[in-house]
Short mmCIF file of C-alpha atoms in Angstrom, two decimals:
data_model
loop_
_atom_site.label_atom_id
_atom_site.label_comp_id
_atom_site.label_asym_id
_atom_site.label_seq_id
_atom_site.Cartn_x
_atom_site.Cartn_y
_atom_site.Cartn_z
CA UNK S 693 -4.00 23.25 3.45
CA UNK S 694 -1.41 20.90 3.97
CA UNK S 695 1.96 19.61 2.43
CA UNK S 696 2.99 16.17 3.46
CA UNK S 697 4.67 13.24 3.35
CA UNK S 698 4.35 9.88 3.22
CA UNK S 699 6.98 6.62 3.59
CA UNK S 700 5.99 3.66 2.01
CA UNK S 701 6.14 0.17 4.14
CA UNK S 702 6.71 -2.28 1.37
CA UNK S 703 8.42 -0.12 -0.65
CA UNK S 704 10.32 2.53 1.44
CA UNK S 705 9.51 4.91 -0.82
CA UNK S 706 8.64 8.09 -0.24
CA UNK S 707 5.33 10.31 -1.31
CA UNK S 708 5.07 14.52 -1.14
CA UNK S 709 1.77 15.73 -1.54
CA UNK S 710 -0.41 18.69 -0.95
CA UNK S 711 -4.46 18.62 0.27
CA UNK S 712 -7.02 20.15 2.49
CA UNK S 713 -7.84 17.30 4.26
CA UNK S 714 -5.18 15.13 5.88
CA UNK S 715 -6.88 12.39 7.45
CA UNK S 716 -8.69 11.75 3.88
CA UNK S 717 -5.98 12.03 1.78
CA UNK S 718 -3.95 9.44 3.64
CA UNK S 719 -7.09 6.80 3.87
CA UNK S 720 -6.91 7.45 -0.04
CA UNK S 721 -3.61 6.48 -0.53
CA UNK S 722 -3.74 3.45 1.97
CA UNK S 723 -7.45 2.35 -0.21
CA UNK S 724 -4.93 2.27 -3.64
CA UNK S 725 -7.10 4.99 -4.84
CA UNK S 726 -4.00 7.31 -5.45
CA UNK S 727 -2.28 5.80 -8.83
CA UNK S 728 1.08 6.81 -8.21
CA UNK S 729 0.81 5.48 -4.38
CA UNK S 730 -1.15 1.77 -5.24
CA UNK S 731 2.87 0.73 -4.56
CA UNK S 732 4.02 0.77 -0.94
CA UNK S 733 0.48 0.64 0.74
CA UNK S 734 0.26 1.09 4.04
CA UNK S 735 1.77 4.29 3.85
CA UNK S 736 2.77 6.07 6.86
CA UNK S 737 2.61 10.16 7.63
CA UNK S 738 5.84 11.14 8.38
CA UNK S 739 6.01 14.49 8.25
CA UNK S 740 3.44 17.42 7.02
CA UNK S 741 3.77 21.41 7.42
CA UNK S 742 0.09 23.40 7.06
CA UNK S 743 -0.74 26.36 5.30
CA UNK S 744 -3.30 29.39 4.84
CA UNK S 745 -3.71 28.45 1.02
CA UNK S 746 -3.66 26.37 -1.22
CA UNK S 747 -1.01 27.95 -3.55
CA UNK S 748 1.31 28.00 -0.62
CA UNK S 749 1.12 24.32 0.07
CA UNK S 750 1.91 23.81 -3.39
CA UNK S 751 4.61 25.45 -4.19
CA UNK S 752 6.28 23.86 -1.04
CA UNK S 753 5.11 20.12 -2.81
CA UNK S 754 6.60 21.59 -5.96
CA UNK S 755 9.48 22.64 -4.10
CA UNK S 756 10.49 18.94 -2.56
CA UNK S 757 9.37 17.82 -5.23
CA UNK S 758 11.96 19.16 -6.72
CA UNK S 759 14.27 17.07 -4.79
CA UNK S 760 16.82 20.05 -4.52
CA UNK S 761 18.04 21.44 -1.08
CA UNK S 762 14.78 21.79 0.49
CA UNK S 763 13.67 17.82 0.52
CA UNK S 764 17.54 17.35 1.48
CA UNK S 765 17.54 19.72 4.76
CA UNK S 766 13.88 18.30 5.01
CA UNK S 767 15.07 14.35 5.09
CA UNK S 768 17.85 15.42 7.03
CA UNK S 769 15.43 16.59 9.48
CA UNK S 770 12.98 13.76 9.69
CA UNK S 771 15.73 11.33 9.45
CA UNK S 772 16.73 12.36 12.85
CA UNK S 773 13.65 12.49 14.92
#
């Protein structure tokens, strides 16, 4: 399982999810099949972190989410590569 996220290019937005299948997931969001992503399409993967299960990966989307310290050290983090 994965936790990820995307950046939007027309909207620089950006989109935390959780799945089991990247590569799927992201065609989803890029085919406007994703409600909450039809906005900002292409999307781009920016950044994902995998996992042994699924309740892991989603408390960490929960988590940044959350937009607390964790997606703060996290943008930090991508902000600089």
């Amino acid at each position: 399982y994965y936790t990820y996220v995307l950046k939007g290019s027309s909207n620089h937005s950006f989109y935390i999810g959780y799945t089991s299948d990247l590569k799927k997931r992201l065609t989803e969001h890029n085919n406007k099949k994703t409600f909450s992503t039809r906005r900002g399409v292409p999307w781009k993967l920016i950044y994902y972190e995998a996992f042994l299960n699924e309740i892991s990966a989603r408390d960490r989307e929960v988590k940044l989410k959350q937009r607390g310290r964790a997606w703060q050290e996290l943008k930090r983090r991508i902000d600089s590569a």
